[in-house]
Amino acid sequence: VKSLKEEPVLQVERRDFVDLVPEKRPRVQSLRGFDDCYTDIVDYIVRCTHKIWDERDVGLIYSHYTHNCVLYNALGTLYNREQVVQDTLQRLIAFPERRGMATQVIWNGNDVDGFYTSHLVTGSGRHTQHSHLGKPTNRTFVTRTVADCMI
């Protein structure tokens, strides 16, 4: 096992996404089984949230969420990964300008026993498209979501 230089994990409060996930940041925490692009557990949360929502890489849900995940939102409870994918696609259609940022990441654990994380996602955008929510209102919105994750 390659020895890692001991450094603190990523601090995310009040930072721009580009500053949060520099391309050349070395891995600073053991993350066996994680993709090489992630440098620590906080980077994993911030980067995969950005990839799924802002880069629209919805397919990552299949590798980053368990098949039996449970997600609670304002419209109800989702009980599996397929429902999360469908809900994500519907939201991206309704709010194509939506952008989100994962912040306030707290975590405990390791890559052997698993990680427990919790973070705030602040999203903003405008309702510009016909969707499962009805006709577009062109109203802007800001949402705040707390995500508790077992990884």
PDB file of C-alpha atoms in Angstrom:
ATOM      1  CA  VAL A   1       0.000   0.000   0.000  1.00  0.00           C
ATOM      2  CA  LYS A   2       1.391   3.360  -1.040  1.00  0.00           C
ATOM      3  CA  SER A   3       2.111   5.679   1.881  1.00  0.00           C
ATOM      4  CA  LEU A   4       0.123   8.905   1.779  1.00  0.00           C
ATOM      5  CA  LYS A   5       1.410  12.277   2.878  1.00  0.00           C
ATOM      6  CA  GLU A   6      -0.609  13.247   5.951  1.00  0.00           C
ATOM      7  CA  GLU A   7      -2.595  16.371   5.161  1.00  0.00           C
ATOM      8  CA  PRO A   8      -5.984  17.589   6.335  1.00  0.00           C
ATOM      9  CA  VAL A   9      -8.956  16.630   4.203  1.00  0.00           C
ATOM     10  CA  LEU A  10     -10.529  19.238   1.972  1.00  0.00           C
ATOM     11  CA  GLN A  11     -12.237  22.225   3.627  1.00  0.00           C
ATOM     12  CA  VAL A  12     -15.209  23.379   1.539  1.00  0.00           C
ATOM     13  CA  GLU A  13     -16.872  26.307   3.239  1.00  0.00           C
ATOM     14  CA  ARG A  14     -17.009  29.552   1.247  1.00  0.00           C
ATOM     15  CA  ARG A  15     -14.970  28.313  -1.692  1.00  0.00           C
ATOM     16  CA  ASP A  16     -15.620  28.221  -5.403  1.00  0.00           C
ATOM     17  CA  PHE A  17     -15.949  24.783  -6.994  1.00  0.00           C
ATOM     18  CA  VAL A  18     -12.879  25.314  -9.201  1.00  0.00           C
ATOM     19  CA  ASP A  19     -10.810  25.963  -6.065  1.00  0.00           C
ATOM     20  CA  LEU A  20     -12.312  22.964  -4.300  1.00  0.00           C
ATOM     21  CA  VAL A  21     -11.348  20.324  -6.804  1.00  0.00           C
ATOM     22  CA  PRO A  22      -8.057  21.238  -8.462  1.00  0.00           C
ATOM     23  CA  GLU A  23      -7.001  18.708 -11.073  1.00  0.00           C
ATOM     24  CA  LYS A  24      -3.527  18.082  -9.635  1.00  0.00           C
ATOM     25  CA  ARG A  25      -4.374  17.688  -5.923  1.00  0.00           C
ATOM     26  CA  PRO A  26      -2.733  14.492  -4.636  1.00  0.00           C
ATOM     27  CA  ARG A  27      -4.694  11.874  -2.704  1.00  0.00           C
ATOM     28  CA  VAL A  28      -4.358  12.628   1.008  1.00  0.00           C
ATOM     29  CA  GLN A  29      -6.555   9.893   2.477  1.00  0.00           C
ATOM     30  CA  SER A  30      -6.741   6.164   1.903  1.00  0.00           C
ATOM     31  CA  LEU A  31      -9.685   5.493  -0.438  1.00  0.00           C
ATOM     32  CA  ARG A  32      -9.360   1.864  -1.523  1.00  0.00           C
ATOM     33  CA  GLY A  33     -12.046   1.017  -4.049  1.00  0.00           C
ATOM     34  CA  PHE A  34     -12.710   4.658  -5.014  1.00  0.00           C
ATOM     35  CA  ASP A  35     -11.994   6.120  -8.449  1.00  0.00           C
ATOM     36  CA  ASP A  36      -8.520   7.676  -8.715  1.00  0.00           C
ATOM     37  CA  CYS A  37      -9.918  11.181  -9.257  1.00  0.00           C
ATOM     38  CA  TYR A  38     -11.008  11.458  -5.602  1.00  0.00           C
ATOM     39  CA  THR A  39      -8.405  12.732  -3.124  1.00  0.00           C
ATOM     40  CA  ASP A  40     -10.294  12.329   0.171  1.00  0.00           C
ATOM     41  CA  ILE A  41     -13.835  11.660   1.368  1.00  0.00           C
ATOM     42  CA  VAL A  42     -14.829  15.346   1.277  1.00  0.00           C
ATOM     43  CA  ASP A  43     -13.511  15.657  -2.281  1.00  0.00           C
ATOM     44  CA  TYR A  44     -15.557  12.558  -3.164  1.00  0.00           C
ATOM     45  CA  ILE A  45     -18.778  14.152  -1.879  1.00  0.00           C
ATOM     46  CA  VAL A  46     -18.149  17.549  -3.504  1.00  0.00           C
ATOM     47  CA  ARG A  47     -16.875  16.194  -6.816  1.00  0.00           C
ATOM     48  CA  CYS A  48     -19.473  13.464  -7.401  1.00  0.00           C
ATOM     49  CA  THR A  49     -22.308  15.864  -6.470  1.00  0.00           C
ATOM     50  CA  HIS A  50     -20.939  18.310  -9.044  1.00  0.00           C
ATOM     51  CA  LYS A  51     -20.530  15.597 -11.690  1.00  0.00           C
ATOM     52  CA  ILE A  52     -24.074  14.274 -11.278  1.00  0.00           C
ATOM     53  CA  TRP A  53     -25.922  17.600 -11.034  1.00  0.00           C
ATOM     54  CA  ASP A  54     -23.835  20.277 -12.748  1.00  0.00           C
ATOM     55  CA  GLU A  55     -22.108  18.149 -15.386  1.00  0.00           C
ATOM     56  CA  ARG A  56     -25.339  16.124 -15.825  1.00  0.00           C
ATOM     57  CA  ASP A  57     -23.562  12.774 -15.466  1.00  0.00           C
ATOM     58  CA  VAL A  58     -26.664  11.021 -14.144  1.00  0.00           C
ATOM     59  CA  GLY A  59     -25.143   7.606 -14.926  1.00  0.00           C
ATOM     60  CA  LEU A  60     -22.808   8.038 -11.951  1.00  0.00           C
ATOM     61  CA  ILE A  61     -25.798   7.369  -9.713  1.00  0.00           C
ATOM     62  CA  TYR A  62     -25.437   3.698 -10.703  1.00  0.00           C
ATOM     63  CA  SER A  63     -21.902   3.499  -9.280  1.00  0.00           C
ATOM     64  CA  HIS A  64     -22.287   5.975  -6.410  1.00  0.00           C
ATOM     65  CA  TYR A  65     -25.680   4.969  -4.924  1.00  0.00           C
ATOM     66  CA  THR A  66     -26.716   1.542  -3.662  1.00  0.00           C
ATOM     67  CA  HIS A  67     -29.602  -0.252  -5.361  1.00  0.00           C
ATOM     68  CA  ASN A  68     -31.712   0.070  -2.200  1.00  0.00           C
ATOM     69  CA  CYS A  69     -30.936   3.676  -1.254  1.00  0.00           C
ATOM     70  CA  VAL A  70     -33.684   5.804   0.286  1.00  0.00           C
ATOM     71  CA  LEU A  71     -34.043   9.474  -0.625  1.00  0.00           C
ATOM     72  CA  TYR A  72     -36.473  11.892   1.012  1.00  0.00           C
ATOM     73  CA  ASN A  73     -37.471  15.062  -0.816  1.00  0.00           C
ATOM     74  CA  ALA A  74     -40.281  17.604  -0.835  1.00  0.00           C
ATOM     75  CA  LEU A  75     -42.383  15.487  -3.202  1.00  0.00           C
ATOM     76  CA  GLY A  76     -42.070  12.230  -1.280  1.00  0.00           C
ATOM     77  CA  THR A  77     -39.767   9.325  -0.576  1.00  0.00           C
ATOM     78  CA  LEU A  78     -37.780   7.397  -3.177  1.00  0.00           C
ATOM     79  CA  TYR A  79     -36.972   3.794  -2.278  1.00  0.00           C
ATOM     80  CA  ASN A  80     -34.380   2.658  -4.803  1.00  0.00           C
ATOM     81  CA  ARG A  81     -31.688   3.777  -7.214  1.00  0.00           C
ATOM     82  CA  GLU A  82     -33.939   3.622 -10.303  1.00  0.00           C
ATOM     83  CA  GLN A  83     -36.379   6.052  -8.680  1.00  0.00           C
ATOM     84  CA  VAL A  84     -33.459   8.369  -7.841  1.00  0.00           C
ATOM     85  CA  VAL A  85     -32.298   8.287 -11.480  1.00  0.00           C
ATOM     86  CA  GLN A  86     -35.823   9.033 -12.750  1.00  0.00           C
ATOM     87  CA  ASP A  87     -36.300  11.858 -10.241  1.00  0.00           C
ATOM     88  CA  THR A  88     -32.906  13.349 -11.111  1.00  0.00           C
ATOM     89  CA  LEU A  89     -33.685  13.311 -14.835  1.00  0.00           C
ATOM     90  CA  GLN A  90     -37.090  14.924 -14.235  1.00  0.00           C
ATOM     91  CA  ARG A  91     -35.505  17.687 -12.157  1.00  0.00           C
ATOM     92  CA  LEU A  92     -32.797  18.338 -14.739  1.00  0.00           C
ATOM     93  CA  ILE A  93     -35.492  18.664 -17.413  1.00  0.00           C
ATOM     94  CA  ALA A  94     -37.595  21.055 -15.316  1.00  0.00           C
ATOM     95  CA  PHE A  95     -34.604  23.118 -14.181  1.00  0.00           C
ATOM     96  CA  PRO A  96     -31.895  22.987 -16.885  1.00  0.00           C
ATOM     97  CA  GLU A  97     -30.130  26.023 -15.389  1.00  0.00           C
ATOM     98  CA  ARG A  98     -29.954  24.461 -11.921  1.00  0.00           C
ATOM     99  CA  ARG A  99     -26.582  24.564 -10.222  1.00  0.00           C
ATOM    100  CA  GLY A 100     -25.690  23.133  -6.854  1.00  0.00           C
ATOM    101  CA  MET A 101     -22.833  23.147  -4.424  1.00  0.00           C
ATOM    102  CA  ALA A 102     -22.060  20.604  -1.715  1.00  0.00           C
ATOM    103  CA  THR A 103     -20.747  22.299   1.431  1.00  0.00           C
ATOM    104  CA  GLN A 104     -20.659  21.781   5.187  1.00  0.00           C
ATOM    105  CA  VAL A 105     -19.407  18.207   4.760  1.00  0.00           C
ATOM    106  CA  ILE A 106     -19.028  16.295   8.003  1.00  0.00           C
ATOM    107  CA  TRP A 107     -17.809  12.741   8.042  1.00  0.00           C
ATOM    108  CA  ASN A 108     -16.502   9.838  10.063  1.00  0.00           C
ATOM    109  CA  GLY A 109     -15.025   6.484   9.136  1.00  0.00           C
ATOM    110  CA  ASN A 110     -12.505   4.974   6.772  1.00  0.00           C
ATOM    111  CA  ASP A 111     -12.203   2.981   3.571  1.00  0.00           C
ATOM    112  CA  VAL A 112     -12.215  -0.348   5.430  1.00  0.00           C
ATOM    113  CA  ASP A 113     -15.246   0.006   7.712  1.00  0.00           C
ATOM    114  CA  GLY A 114     -17.059   2.555   5.548  1.00  0.00           C
ATOM    115  CA  PHE A 115     -17.736   6.262   5.758  1.00  0.00           C
ATOM    116  CA  TYR A 116     -20.732   8.118   7.118  1.00  0.00           C
ATOM    117  CA  THR A 117     -21.072  11.600   5.652  1.00  0.00           C
ATOM    118  CA  SER A 118     -23.572  14.407   5.873  1.00  0.00           C
ATOM    119  CA  HIS A 119     -23.524  17.535   3.756  1.00  0.00           C
ATOM    120  CA  LEU A 120     -25.569  20.520   2.689  1.00  0.00           C
ATOM    121  CA  VAL A 121     -26.380  20.989  -0.993  1.00  0.00           C
ATOM    122  CA  THR A 122     -27.498  24.477  -1.939  1.00  0.00           C
ATOM    123  CA  GLY A 123     -29.149  24.525  -5.341  1.00  0.00           C
ATOM    124  CA  SER A 124     -30.408  27.437  -7.387  1.00  0.00           C
ATOM    125  CA  GLY A 125     -31.940  27.950 -10.781  1.00  0.00           C
ATOM    126  CA  ARG A 126     -35.102  28.827 -12.683  1.00  0.00           C
ATOM    127  CA  HIS A 127     -38.161  26.727 -13.610  1.00  0.00           C
ATOM    128  CA  THR A 128     -38.071  27.104 -17.404  1.00  0.00           C
ATOM    129  CA  GLN A 129     -39.430  23.838 -18.841  1.00  0.00           C
ATOM    130  CA  HIS A 130     -42.640  21.799 -18.902  1.00  0.00           C
ATOM    131  CA  SER A 131     -42.194  18.874 -16.538  1.00  0.00           C
ATOM    132  CA  HIS A 132     -43.750  16.651 -13.904  1.00  0.00           C
ATOM    133  CA  LEU A 133     -44.189  19.880 -11.908  1.00  0.00           C
ATOM    134  CA  GLY A 134     -46.371  21.500 -14.566  1.00  0.00           C
ATOM    135  CA  LYS A 135     -45.929  24.464 -16.897  1.00  0.00           C
ATOM    136  CA  PRO A 136     -42.779  26.589 -16.527  1.00  0.00           C
ATOM    137  CA  THR A 137     -43.143  29.497 -14.127  1.00  0.00           C
ATOM    138  CA  ASN A 138     -39.799  31.174 -14.937  1.00  0.00           C
ATOM    139  CA  ARG A 139     -39.438  31.744 -11.203  1.00  0.00           C
ATOM    140  CA  THR A 140     -36.026  31.484  -9.628  1.00  0.00           C
ATOM    141  CA  PHE A 141     -35.469  29.230  -6.651  1.00  0.00           C
ATOM    142  CA  VAL A 142     -32.951  28.315  -4.000  1.00  0.00           C
ATOM    143  CA  THR A 143     -33.116  24.928  -2.310  1.00  0.00           C
ATOM    144  CA  ARG A 144     -31.223  23.471   0.585  1.00  0.00           C
ATOM    145  CA  THR A 145     -30.904  19.722   0.946  1.00  0.00           C
ATOM    146  CA  VAL A 146     -29.140  17.715   3.627  1.00  0.00           C
ATOM    147  CA  ALA A 147     -27.719  14.442   2.327  1.00  0.00           C
ATOM    148  CA  ASP A 148     -26.766  11.711   4.797  1.00  0.00           C
ATOM    149  CA  CYS A 149     -24.698   9.021   3.089  1.00  0.00           C
ATOM    150  CA  MET A 150     -23.273   5.636   4.019  1.00  0.00           C
ATOM    151  CA  ILE A 151     -20.316   4.918   1.753  1.00  0.00           C
TER     152      ILE A 151
END
